[in-house]
mmCIF file of C-alpha atoms in Angstrom:
data_model
loop_
_atom_site.group_PDB
_atom_site.id
_atom_site.type_symbol
_atom_site.label_atom_id
_atom_site.label_comp_id
_atom_site.label_asym_id
_atom_site.label_seq_id
_atom_site.Cartn_x
_atom_site.Cartn_y
_atom_site.Cartn_z
ATOM 1 C CA THR A 2 16.260 89.460 -13.667
ATOM 2 C CA ASN A 3 17.989 90.993 -16.693
ATOM 3 C CA THR A 4 17.071 94.516 -15.622
ATOM 4 C CA LEU A 5 18.653 97.555 -17.221
ATOM 5 C CA ILE A 6 18.052 101.048 -15.849
ATOM 6 C CA VAL A 7 19.016 103.947 -18.106
ATOM 7 C CA SER A 8 18.739 107.669 -17.488
ATOM 8 C CA ASP A 9 19.645 109.891 -20.424
ATOM 9 C CA ILE A 10 18.249 112.237 -23.042
ATOM 10 C CA PRO A 11 15.428 110.906 -25.277
ATOM 11 C CA GLU A 12 17.727 110.430 -28.284
ATOM 12 C CA LYS A 13 20.110 108.204 -26.308
ATOM 13 C CA ILE A 14 17.188 106.276 -24.796
ATOM 14 C CA ARG A 15 15.986 105.452 -28.330
ATOM 15 C CA GLU A 16 19.497 104.283 -29.284
ATOM 16 C CA ILE A 17 19.760 102.106 -26.196
ATOM 17 C CA ARG A 18 16.311 100.588 -26.805
ATOM 18 C CA ALA A 19 17.344 99.728 -30.367
ATOM 19 C CA LEU A 20 20.587 98.175 -29.132
ATOM 20 C CA VAL A 21 18.787 96.147 -26.460
ATOM 21 C CA ALA A 22 16.284 94.922 -29.076
ATOM 22 C CA VAL A 23 19.195 93.625 -31.173
ATOM 23 C CA LEU A 24 21.107 92.033 -28.293
ATOM 24 C CA ASP A 25 18.270 90.655 -26.158
ATOM 25 C CA ARG A 26 17.616 87.222 -27.667
ATOM 26 C CA PRO A 27 16.346 84.135 -25.865
ATOM 27 C CA VAL A 28 18.967 81.517 -25.092
ATOM 28 C CA LYS A 29 18.443 78.187 -26.851
ATOM 29 C CA GLN A 30 17.660 75.385 -24.438
ATOM 30 C CA VAL A 31 17.483 71.615 -24.576
ATOM 31 C CA LEU A 32 15.178 69.453 -22.467
ATOM 32 C CA ILE A 33 16.641 66.099 -21.468
ATOM 33 C CA GLU A 34 14.476 63.449 -19.866
ATOM 34 C CA SER A 35 15.979 60.291 -18.448
ATOM 35 C CA ARG A 36 15.006 57.231 -16.488
ATOM 36 C CA ILE A 37 17.273 55.135 -14.295
ATOM 37 C CA VAL A 38 16.548 51.416 -14.375
ATOM 38 C CA ILE A 39 18.213 48.894 -12.118
ATOM 39 C CA ALA A 40 18.378 45.563 -13.936
ATOM 40 C CA SER A 41 18.263 42.410 -11.859
ATOM 41 C CA ASP A 42 17.596 38.758 -12.664
ATOM 42 C CA SER A 43 13.871 39.310 -12.288
ATOM 43 C CA PHE A 44 14.074 42.384 -14.555
ATOM 44 C CA THR A 45 14.622 40.270 -17.670
ATOM 45 C CA ARG A 46 11.629 38.098 -16.835
ATOM 46 C CA GLN A 47 9.462 41.184 -16.248
ATOM 47 C CA LEU A 48 10.712 42.746 -19.465
ATOM 48 C CA GLY A 49 9.803 39.629 -21.415
ATOM 49 C CA ALA A 50 6.328 39.684 -19.896
ATOM 50 C CA GLN A 51 5.884 43.365 -20.797
ATOM 51 C CA PHE A 52 6.792 42.701 -24.417
ATOM 52 C CA GLY A 53 4.346 39.810 -24.528
ATOM 53 C CA ALA A 54 6.922 37.057 -24.870
ATOM 54 C CA SER A 55 5.375 33.685 -24.233
ATOM 55 C CA GLY A 56 5.998 30.036 -24.899
ATOM 56 C CA PHE A 57 9.371 30.026 -23.193
ATOM 57 C CA MET A 58 10.180 27.649 -20.383
ATOM 58 C CA THR A 59 12.662 28.466 -17.643
ATOM 59 C CA ASN A 60 14.274 26.428 -14.916
ATOM 60 C CA PRO A 61 13.917 27.504 -11.253
ATOM 61 C CA SER A 62 16.932 29.823 -11.567
ATOM 62 C CA GLY A 63 15.269 31.670 -14.472
ATOM 63 C CA GLN A 64 17.454 30.334 -17.284
ATOM 64 C CA LEU A 65 15.722 29.640 -20.589
ATOM 65 C CA LEU A 66 15.241 26.004 -21.524
ATOM 66 C CA SER A 67 15.297 24.864 -25.133
ATOM 67 C CA THR A 68 12.111 23.209 -26.378
#
């Protein structure tokens, strides 16, 4: 909890407070967000549909056919 208990004369308490004010700085942090995606054969077809791809023909195994 970052607790510091000090018992001393007022002059030393002031010195310690000043020192703590100098040393007590927040630690820089980084937030990382991630997503795990498992890609399968149907994933590419779903991805194409999400991006609005159209006009493509596929055979029953999902391979693109040239037009």
